[in-house]
Coordinates of C-alpha atoms and ligand atoms in Angstrom, one line a residue:
X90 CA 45.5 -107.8 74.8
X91 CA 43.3 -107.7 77.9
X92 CA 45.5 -109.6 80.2
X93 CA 48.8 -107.4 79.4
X94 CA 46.4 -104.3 80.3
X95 CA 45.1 -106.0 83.1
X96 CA 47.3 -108.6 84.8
X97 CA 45.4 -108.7 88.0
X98 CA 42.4 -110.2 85.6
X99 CA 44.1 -113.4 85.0
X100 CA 45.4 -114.1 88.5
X101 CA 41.6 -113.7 89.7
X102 CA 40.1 -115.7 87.4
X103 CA 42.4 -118.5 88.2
X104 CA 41.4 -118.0 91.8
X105 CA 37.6 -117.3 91.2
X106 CA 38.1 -121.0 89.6
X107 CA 39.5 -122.7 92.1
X108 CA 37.3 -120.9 94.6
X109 CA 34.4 -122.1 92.3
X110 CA 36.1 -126.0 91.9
X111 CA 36.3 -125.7 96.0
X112 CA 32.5 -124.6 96.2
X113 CA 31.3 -126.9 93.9
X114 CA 33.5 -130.0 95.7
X115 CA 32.0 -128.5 98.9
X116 CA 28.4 -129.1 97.9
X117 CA 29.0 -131.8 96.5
X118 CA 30.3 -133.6 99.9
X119 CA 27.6 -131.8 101.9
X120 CA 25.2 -133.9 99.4
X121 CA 26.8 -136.7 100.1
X122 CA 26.8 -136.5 103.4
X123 CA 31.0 -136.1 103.9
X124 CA 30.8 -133.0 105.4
X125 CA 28.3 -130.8 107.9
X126 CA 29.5 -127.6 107.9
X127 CA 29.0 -124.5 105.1
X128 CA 30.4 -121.1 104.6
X129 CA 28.3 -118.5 102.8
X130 CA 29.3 -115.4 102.2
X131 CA 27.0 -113.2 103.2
X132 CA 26.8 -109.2 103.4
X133 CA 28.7 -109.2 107.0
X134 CA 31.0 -111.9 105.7
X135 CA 31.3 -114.9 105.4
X136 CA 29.1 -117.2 108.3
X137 CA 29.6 -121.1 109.4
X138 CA 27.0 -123.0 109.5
X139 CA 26.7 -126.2 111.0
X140 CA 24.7 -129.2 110.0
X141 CA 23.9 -130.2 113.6
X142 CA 23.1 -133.5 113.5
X143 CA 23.5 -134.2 110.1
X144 CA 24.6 -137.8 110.9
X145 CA 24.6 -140.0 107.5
X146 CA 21.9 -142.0 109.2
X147 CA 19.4 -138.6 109.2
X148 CA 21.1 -137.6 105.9
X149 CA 19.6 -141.6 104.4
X150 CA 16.1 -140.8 106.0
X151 CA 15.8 -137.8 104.7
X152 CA 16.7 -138.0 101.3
X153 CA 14.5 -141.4 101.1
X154 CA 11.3 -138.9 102.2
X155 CA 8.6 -139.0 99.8
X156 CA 8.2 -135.1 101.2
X157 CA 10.3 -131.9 99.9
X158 CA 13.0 -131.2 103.3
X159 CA 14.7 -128.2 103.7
X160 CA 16.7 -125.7 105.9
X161 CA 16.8 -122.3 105.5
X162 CA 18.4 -119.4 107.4
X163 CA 16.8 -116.7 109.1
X164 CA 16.6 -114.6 105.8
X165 CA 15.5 -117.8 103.4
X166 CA 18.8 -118.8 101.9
X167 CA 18.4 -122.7 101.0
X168 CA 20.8 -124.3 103.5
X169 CA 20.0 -127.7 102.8
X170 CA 18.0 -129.9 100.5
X171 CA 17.0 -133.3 99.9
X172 CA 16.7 -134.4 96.0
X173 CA 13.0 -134.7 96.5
X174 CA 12.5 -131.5 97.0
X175 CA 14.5 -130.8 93.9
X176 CA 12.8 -132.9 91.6
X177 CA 9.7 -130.6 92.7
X178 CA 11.0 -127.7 91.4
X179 CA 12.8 -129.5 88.5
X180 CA 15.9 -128.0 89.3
X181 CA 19.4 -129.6 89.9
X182 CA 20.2 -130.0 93.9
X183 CA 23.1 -127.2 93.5
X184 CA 21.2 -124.9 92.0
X185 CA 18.6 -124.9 94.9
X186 CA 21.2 -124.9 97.8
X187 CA 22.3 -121.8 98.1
X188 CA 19.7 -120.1 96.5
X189 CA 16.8 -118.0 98.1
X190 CA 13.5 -119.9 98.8
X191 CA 11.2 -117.1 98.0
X192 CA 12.1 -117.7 93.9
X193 CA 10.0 -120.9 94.0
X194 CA 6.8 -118.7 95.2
X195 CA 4.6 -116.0 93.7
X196 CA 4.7 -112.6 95.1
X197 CA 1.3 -113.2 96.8
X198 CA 2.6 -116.5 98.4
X199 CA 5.9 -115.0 99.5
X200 CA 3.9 -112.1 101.3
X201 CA 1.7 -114.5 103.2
X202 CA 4.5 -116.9 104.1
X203 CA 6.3 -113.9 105.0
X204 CA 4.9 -113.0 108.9
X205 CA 4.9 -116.9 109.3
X206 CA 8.4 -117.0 108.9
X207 CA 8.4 -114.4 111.7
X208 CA 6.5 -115.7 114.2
X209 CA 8.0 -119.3 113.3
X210 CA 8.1 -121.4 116.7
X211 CA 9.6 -124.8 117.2
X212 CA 5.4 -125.5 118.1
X213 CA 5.3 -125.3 113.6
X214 CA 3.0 -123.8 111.6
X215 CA 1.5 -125.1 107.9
X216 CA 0.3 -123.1 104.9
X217 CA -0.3 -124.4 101.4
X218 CA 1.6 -122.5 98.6
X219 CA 1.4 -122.9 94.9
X220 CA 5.5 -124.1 94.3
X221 CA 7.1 -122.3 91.4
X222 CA 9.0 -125.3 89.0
X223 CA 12.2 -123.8 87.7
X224 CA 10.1 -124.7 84.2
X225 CA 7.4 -122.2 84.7
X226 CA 5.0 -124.8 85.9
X227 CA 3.2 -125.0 89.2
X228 CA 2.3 -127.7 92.4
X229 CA 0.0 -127.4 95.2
X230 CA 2.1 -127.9 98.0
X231 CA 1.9 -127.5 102.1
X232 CA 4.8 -126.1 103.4
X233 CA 5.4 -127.0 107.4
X234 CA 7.8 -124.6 109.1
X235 CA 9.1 -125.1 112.2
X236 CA 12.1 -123.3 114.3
X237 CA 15.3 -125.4 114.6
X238 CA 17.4 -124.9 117.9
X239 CA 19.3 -121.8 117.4
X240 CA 22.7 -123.0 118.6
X241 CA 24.8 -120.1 118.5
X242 CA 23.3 -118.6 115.5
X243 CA 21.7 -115.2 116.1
X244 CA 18.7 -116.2 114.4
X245 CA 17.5 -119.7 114.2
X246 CA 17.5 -121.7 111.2
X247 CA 14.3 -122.9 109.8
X248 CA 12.9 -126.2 108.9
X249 CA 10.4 -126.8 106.4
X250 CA 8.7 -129.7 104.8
X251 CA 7.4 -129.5 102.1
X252 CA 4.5 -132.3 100.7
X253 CA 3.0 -132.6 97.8
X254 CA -0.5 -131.5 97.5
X255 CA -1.4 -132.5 93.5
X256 CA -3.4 -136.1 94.5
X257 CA -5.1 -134.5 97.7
X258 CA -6.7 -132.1 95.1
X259 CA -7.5 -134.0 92.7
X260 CA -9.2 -136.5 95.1
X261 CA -11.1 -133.4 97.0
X262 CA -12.1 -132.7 93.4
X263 CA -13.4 -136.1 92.7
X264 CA -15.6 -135.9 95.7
X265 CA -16.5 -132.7 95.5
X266 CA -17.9 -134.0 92.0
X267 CA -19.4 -136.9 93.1
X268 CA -21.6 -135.0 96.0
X269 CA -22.4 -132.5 93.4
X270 CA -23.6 -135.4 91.1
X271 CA -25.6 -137.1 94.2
X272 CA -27.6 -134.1 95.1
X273 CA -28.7 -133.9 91.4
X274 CA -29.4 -137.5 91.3
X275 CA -31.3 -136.8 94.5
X276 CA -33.3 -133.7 93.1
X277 CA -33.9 -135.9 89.6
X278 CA -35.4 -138.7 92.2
X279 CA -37.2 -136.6 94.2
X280 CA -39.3 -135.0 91.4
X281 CA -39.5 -138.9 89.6
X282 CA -40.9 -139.5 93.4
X283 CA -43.2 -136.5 93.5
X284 CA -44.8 -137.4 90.0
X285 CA -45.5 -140.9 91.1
X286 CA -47.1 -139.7 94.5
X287 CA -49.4 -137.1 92.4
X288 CA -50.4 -139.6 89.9
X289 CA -50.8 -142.2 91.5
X290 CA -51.6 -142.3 95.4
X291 CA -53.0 -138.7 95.7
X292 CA -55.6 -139.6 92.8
X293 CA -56.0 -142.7 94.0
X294 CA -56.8 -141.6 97.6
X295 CA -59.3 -138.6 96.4
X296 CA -61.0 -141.7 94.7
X297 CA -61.3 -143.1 98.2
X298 CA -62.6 -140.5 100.1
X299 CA -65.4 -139.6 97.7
X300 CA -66.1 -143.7 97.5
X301 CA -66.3 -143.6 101.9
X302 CA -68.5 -140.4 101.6
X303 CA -70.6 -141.8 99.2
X304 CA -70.9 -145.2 101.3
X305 CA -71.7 -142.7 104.6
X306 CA -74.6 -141.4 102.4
X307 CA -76.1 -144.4 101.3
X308 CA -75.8 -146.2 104.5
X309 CA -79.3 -145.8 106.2
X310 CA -79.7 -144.0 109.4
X311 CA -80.3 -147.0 111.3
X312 CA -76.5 -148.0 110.6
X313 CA -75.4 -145.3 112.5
X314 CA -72.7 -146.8 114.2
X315 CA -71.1 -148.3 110.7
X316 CA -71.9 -144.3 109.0
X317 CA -69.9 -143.0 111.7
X318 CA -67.3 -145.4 110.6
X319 CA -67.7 -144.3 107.1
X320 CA -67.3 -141.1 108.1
X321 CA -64.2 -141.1 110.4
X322 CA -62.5 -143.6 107.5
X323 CA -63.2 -140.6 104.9
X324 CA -61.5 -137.9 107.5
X325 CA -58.7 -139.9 107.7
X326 CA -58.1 -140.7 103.9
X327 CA -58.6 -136.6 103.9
X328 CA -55.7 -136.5 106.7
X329 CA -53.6 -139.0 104.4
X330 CA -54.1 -137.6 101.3
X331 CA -53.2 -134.0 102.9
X332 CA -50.2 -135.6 103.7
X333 CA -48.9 -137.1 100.8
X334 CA -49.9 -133.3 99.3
X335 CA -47.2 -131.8 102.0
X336 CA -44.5 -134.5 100.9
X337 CA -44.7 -134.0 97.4
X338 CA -44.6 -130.5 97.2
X339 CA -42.0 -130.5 99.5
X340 CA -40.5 -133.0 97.2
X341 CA -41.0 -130.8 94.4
X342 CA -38.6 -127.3 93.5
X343 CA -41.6 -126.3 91.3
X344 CA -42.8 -125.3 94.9
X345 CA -40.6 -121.9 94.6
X346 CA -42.0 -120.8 91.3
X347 CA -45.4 -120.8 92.5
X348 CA -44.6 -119.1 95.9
X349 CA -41.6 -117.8 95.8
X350 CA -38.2 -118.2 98.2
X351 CA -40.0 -116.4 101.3
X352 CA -43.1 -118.0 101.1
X353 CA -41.6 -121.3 100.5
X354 CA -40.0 -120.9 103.9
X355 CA -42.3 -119.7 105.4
X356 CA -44.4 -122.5 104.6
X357 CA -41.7 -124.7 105.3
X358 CA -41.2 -123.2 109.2
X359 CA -45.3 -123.5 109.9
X360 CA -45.2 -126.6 108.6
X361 CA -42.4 -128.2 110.6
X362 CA -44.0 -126.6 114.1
X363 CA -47.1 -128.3 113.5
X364 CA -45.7 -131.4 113.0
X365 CA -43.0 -131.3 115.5
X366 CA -44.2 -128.4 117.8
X367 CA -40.8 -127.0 117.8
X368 CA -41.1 -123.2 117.1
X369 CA -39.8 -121.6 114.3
X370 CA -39.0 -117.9 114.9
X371 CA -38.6 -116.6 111.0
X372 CA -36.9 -113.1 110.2
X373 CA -37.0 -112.6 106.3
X374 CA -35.4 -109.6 104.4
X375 CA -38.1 -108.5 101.7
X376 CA -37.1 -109.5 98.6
X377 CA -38.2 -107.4 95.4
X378 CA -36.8 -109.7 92.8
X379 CA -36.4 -113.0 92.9
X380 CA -32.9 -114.8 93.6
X381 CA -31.6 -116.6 90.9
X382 CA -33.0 -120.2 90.8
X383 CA -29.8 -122.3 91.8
X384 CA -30.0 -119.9 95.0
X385 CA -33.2 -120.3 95.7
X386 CA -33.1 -123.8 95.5
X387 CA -30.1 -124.7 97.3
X388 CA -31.8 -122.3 100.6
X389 CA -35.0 -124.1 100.5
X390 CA -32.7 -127.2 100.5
X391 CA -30.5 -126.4 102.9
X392 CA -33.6 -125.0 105.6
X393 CA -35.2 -128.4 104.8
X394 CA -32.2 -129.8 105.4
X395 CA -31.6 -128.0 108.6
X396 CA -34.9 -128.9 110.3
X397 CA -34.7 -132.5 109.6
X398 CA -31.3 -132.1 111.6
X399 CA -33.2 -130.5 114.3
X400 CA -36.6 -133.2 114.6
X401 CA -33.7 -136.0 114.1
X402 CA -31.2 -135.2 116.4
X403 CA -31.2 -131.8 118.3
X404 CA -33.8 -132.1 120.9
X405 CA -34.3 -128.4 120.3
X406 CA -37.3 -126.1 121.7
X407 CA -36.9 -122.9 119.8
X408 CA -35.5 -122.0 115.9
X409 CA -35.1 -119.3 114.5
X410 CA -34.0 -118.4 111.1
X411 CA -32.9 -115.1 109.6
X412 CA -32.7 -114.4 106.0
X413 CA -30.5 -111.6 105.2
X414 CA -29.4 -109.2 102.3
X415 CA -26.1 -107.3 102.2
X416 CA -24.0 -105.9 99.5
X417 CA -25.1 -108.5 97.0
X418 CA -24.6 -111.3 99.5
X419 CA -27.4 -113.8 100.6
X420 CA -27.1 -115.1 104.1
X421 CA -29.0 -117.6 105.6
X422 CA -28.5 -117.9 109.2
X423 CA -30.2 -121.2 111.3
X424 CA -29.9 -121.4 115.1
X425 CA -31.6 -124.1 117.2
X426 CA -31.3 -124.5 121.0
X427 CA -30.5 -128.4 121.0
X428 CA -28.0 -130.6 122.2
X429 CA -25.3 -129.4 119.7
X430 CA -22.6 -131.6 118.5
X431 CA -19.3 -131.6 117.3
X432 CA -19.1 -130.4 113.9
X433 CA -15.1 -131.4 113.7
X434 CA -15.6 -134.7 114.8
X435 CA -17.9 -135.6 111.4
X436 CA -20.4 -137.6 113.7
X437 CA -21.6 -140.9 112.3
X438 CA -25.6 -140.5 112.6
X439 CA -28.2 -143.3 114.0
X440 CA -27.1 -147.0 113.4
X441 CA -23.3 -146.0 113.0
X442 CA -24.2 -144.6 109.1
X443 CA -22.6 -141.2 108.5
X444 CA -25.4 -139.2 106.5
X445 CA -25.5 -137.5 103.6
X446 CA -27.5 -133.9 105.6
X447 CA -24.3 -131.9 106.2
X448 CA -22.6 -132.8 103.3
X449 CA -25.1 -132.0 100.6
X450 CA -25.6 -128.5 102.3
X451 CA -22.3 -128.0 101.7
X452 CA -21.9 -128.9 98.3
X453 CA -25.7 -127.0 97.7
X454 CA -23.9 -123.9 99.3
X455 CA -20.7 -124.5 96.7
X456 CA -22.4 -125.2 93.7
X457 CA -23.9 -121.4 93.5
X458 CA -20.7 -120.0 94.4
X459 CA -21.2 -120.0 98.8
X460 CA -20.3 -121.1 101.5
X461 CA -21.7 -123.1 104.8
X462 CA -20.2 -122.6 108.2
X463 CA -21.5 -124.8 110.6
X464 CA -21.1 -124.1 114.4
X465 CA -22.1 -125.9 117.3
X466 CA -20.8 -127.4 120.6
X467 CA -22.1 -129.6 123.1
X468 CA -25.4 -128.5 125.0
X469 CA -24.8 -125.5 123.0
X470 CA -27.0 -125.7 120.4
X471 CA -26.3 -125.6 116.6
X472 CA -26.0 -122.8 114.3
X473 CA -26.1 -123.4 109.9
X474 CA -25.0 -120.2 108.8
X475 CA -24.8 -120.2 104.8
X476 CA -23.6 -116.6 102.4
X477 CA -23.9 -117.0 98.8
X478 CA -22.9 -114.4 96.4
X479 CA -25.6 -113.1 94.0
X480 CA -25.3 -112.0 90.6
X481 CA -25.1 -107.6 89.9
X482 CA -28.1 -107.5 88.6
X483 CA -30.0 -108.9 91.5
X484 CA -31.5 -106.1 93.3
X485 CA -33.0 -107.5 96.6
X486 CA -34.0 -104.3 98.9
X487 CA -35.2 -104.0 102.5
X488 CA -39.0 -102.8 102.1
X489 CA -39.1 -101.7 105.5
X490 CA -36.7 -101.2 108.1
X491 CA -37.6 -103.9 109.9
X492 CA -38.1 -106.8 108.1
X493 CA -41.3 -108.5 108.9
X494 CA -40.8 -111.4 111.4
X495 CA -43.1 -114.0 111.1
X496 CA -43.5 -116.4 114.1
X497 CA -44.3 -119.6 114.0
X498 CA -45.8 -121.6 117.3
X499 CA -47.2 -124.6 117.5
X500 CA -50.7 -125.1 116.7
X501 CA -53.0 -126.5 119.3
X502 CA -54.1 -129.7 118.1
X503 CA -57.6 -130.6 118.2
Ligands
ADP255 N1 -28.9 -129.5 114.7 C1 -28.3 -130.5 115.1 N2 -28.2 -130.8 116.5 C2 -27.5 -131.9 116.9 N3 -26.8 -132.7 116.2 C3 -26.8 -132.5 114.9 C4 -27.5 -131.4 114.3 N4 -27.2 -131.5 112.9 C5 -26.4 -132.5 112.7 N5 -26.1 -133.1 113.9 C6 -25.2 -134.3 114.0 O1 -24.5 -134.4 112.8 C7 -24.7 -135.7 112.3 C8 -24.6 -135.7 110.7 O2 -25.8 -135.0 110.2 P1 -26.2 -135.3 108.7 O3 -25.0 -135.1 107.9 O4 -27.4 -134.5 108.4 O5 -26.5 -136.8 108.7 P2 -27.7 -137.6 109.4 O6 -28.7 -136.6 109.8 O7 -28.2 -138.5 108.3 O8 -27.1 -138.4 110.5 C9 -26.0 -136.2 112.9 O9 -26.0 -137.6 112.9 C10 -25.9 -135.6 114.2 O10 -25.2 -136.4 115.1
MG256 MG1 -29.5 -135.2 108.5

C-alpha cells in the first residue's frame, strides 16, 4: 500500500489540504473585503503584500465599476481583482487572482504591453489589447496602467483598468459605414447632378447663344448700340455655359477615363489658379499604367477636396502638390501656406456646421485600403498627406528622373 511505503505522503497531503482550505479561506476574505494583506510564495519565498488602502469603502467602488480593476506585481502576478473584470475573462475570481496576467493576452499583445510595463509611471499609459476569455473567445479592450506607490516593495505594484472596447467598435464601425455610404450617395448625386446640367442647362444655353448671335446678325447696323448688346449678351452665355461645362465634368468621375489621373489633376490645379489665383505648384510621378479606378477616384476627390479647403478657409498664396510612387505605394502629398488650423480640435466650419470635407477624405483614403494624415497648426499652413496601397500588378514607373513639374500661375485676366 502507498501510504505504508511512504508515510511522509499522507502527513503531507493532510497539510497540503489544510494549507489549501487556509488559501482558499484567505481569498476568499480578501474578496470580501475582511482582510488586506496576501502571502505568495514566490521563487525567493514567500512575500507580504499589503492592500494599502483597501478600505471596504474603495473595496464597494471598485467592484461596483463598470471597468475591469486590477493590481499586479512587478512581474504580472494578479494581486487583486474586481468581479468585473472576471466576468471579462469568464473566469471565476480565484482563478484570476493569483494567476499571471499575460495568460489573458496573445503573444503579440504581451510583447507590446511588455516595455510599457517597464517604463510604467504613476503619469499612466493606455494601450488597447485583444483580452483572451478563459473560453477561447476574445474582447477589444484598453488597458490603462499606471504605477502604484511603491511602499516598501522593491518594485512597485501596478494598476490597470481595464474597459471594455466591444460598443466603441461597433459604433466606429457604424460610422465608418455610414460615411462610406454618404460619399457614394454623394458620387450617385453628383453624376444624377451632372446629367441634368448636360441635358438640360448646357443644351439649353448653346440654344441661347446661337439665338443672341443670330439676333446680333439680323439687327441692322444702324442698331449698333442694341448689336453690341447682342453681342456682349452672347459672350456671356459663352462664359456661362463654359462654366457649367467646368462644374459638370468636375462633377463627373467619367472625367478620369478620358484623361487620365495626371491629367485630371492637372486640369484640376490650372483650373483652381484661374479662378482663385492661388498658385498650384504640381510635381507628378509618371505613371505607365493606370491606378486602379477606386484609387484614382478617391485622389481626384480628395485634391478637389483639398483646394476647396484652401479657397474656403486657408487664405493660402502658394500649393503645391506632389504625387508620388514608391514600393507599390501611392502618395499624395498637399501643402498650402494658409492660416492652418487645428486638426485635433475637429473645427466646426462657417455658421457653426461641422463639414463633411475632412471626413470624406478620410473615409475616400480607407475605402481603397489608405490612409490620410492631416497636419497643420496655426499660421502654419496645412499639409493633406494621403498613401494608398496599390495592387502587385500595378507597375507605375518614374519615366525620367525628375518627374516633370508642372506649374500652375495665375492667368492674367483680360
Ligand atoms: N487648408 C485649410 N486651411 C485652414 N483651415 C482648414 C483647412 N482645411 C480645413 N480647415 C478647417 O477645418 C474645418 C473642417 O473642414 P471640412 O471638414 O472640409 O469642412 P468644411 O470645409 O465644410 O467646414 C474647416 O471649417 C476649417 O476650419
Ligand atoms: Mg471643406
Amino acid at each position: 500500500m502507498k501510504t505504508a511505503r511512504h508515510p511522509r505522503s499522507s502527513r503531507e497531503l493532510t497539510e497540503l489540504r489544510t494549507r489549501l482550505g487556509d488559501a482558499e479561506e484567505a481569498l476568499r476574505a480578501i474578496r470580501t473585503g475582511e482582510v488586506d494583506t496576501v502571502v505568495v510564495a514566490g521563487k525567493a519565498g514567500p512575500q507580504v503584500y499589503t492592500l494599502e488602502g483597501a478600505e471596504h469603502a474603495y473595496r464597494l467602488l471598485i467592484e461596483s465599476m463598470n471597468e475591469g480593476a486590477l493590481t499586479l506585481t512587478a512581474d504580472k502576478t494578479i494581486l487583486y481583482a474586481n468581479q468585473c473584470f472576471a466576468r471579462m475573462v469568464k473566469s471565476p475570481l480565484e482563478q484570476v487572482t493569483g494567476s499571471s496576467f499575460r495568460r489573458f493576452l496573445s503573444v503579440e499583445d504581451r510583447t507590446r504591453l511588455r516595455p510599457l510595463l517597464r517604463r510604467a509611471s504613476q503619469s499612466g499609459a493606455k494601450i488597447q489589447v485583444q483580452l483572451k476569455a478563459d473560453d477561447g473567445s476574445q474582447m477589444s479592450a484598453q488597458i490603462s496602467i499606471r504605477l502604484l506607490a511603491r511602499n516598501g516593495f522593491k518594485r512597485a505594484p501596478i494598476g490597470m483598468v481595464v474597459t471594455d472596447l466591444t460598443e466603441a467598435r461597433r459604433t466606429e464601425e457604424l460610422l465608418r459605414a455610414l460615411t462610406h455610404r454618404v460619399v457614394q450617395v454623394q458620387e450617385t448625386e453628383r453624376g444624377r447632378v451632372a446629367l441634368e446640367l448636360h441635358d438640360n442647362i448646357t443644351q439649353l444655353l448653346c440654344a441661347m447663344l446661337f439665338r443672341s448671335q443670330a439676333l446680333a446678325n439680323n439687327l441692322s447696323a444702324r442698331a449698333g448700340p442694341a448689336t453690341s448688346e447682342a453681342l456682349k449678351l452672347g459672350a456671356m452665355l459663352g462664359h456661362a455655359a463654359a462654366e457649367v461645362e467646368r462644374i459638370t465634368r468636375n462633377l463627373r468621375p467619367g472625367v478620369l477615363d478620358q484623361l487620365g489621373l495626371a491629367a485630371v489633376l492637372q486640369t484640376t490645379s490650372t483650373e483652381f489658379t484661374d479662378r482663385t489665383g492661388v498658385s498650384v505648384k504640381l510635381a507628378c510621378v509618371e505613371l505607365t499604367a493606370r491606378l486602379p479606378a477606386d484609387t484614382e477616384l478617391a485622389l481626384y476627390r480628395i485634391l478637389q477636396e483639398a483646394l476647396k479647403n484652401v479657397e474656403q478657409h486657408a487664405h493660402a498664396r502658394h500649393v503645391t502638390v506632389h504625387l508620388t510612387k514608391q514600393d507599390d505605394i501611392v502618395q499624395m502629398v498637399i501643402n498650402d501656406d494658409g492660416v492652418g488650423f487645428d486638426p485635433n480640435h475637429h473645427p466646426a466650419g462657417r455658421k457653426g456646421k461641422r463639414g463633411l470635407g475632412l471626413l470624406s477624405m478620410r473615409e475616400r483614403a480607407t475605402y481603397v485600403g489608405g490612409a490620410l494624415k492631416v497636419k497643420s497648426s496655426r499660421r502654419a499652413g496645412t499639409e493633406i498627406g494621403v498613401r494608398i496601397p496599390l495592387p502587385p500588378s500595378i507597375t507605375a514607373v518614374v519615366a525620367h528622373r525628375h518627374a516633370p513639374r508642372h506649374s500652375v500661375k495665375r492667368k492674367s485676366k483680360p
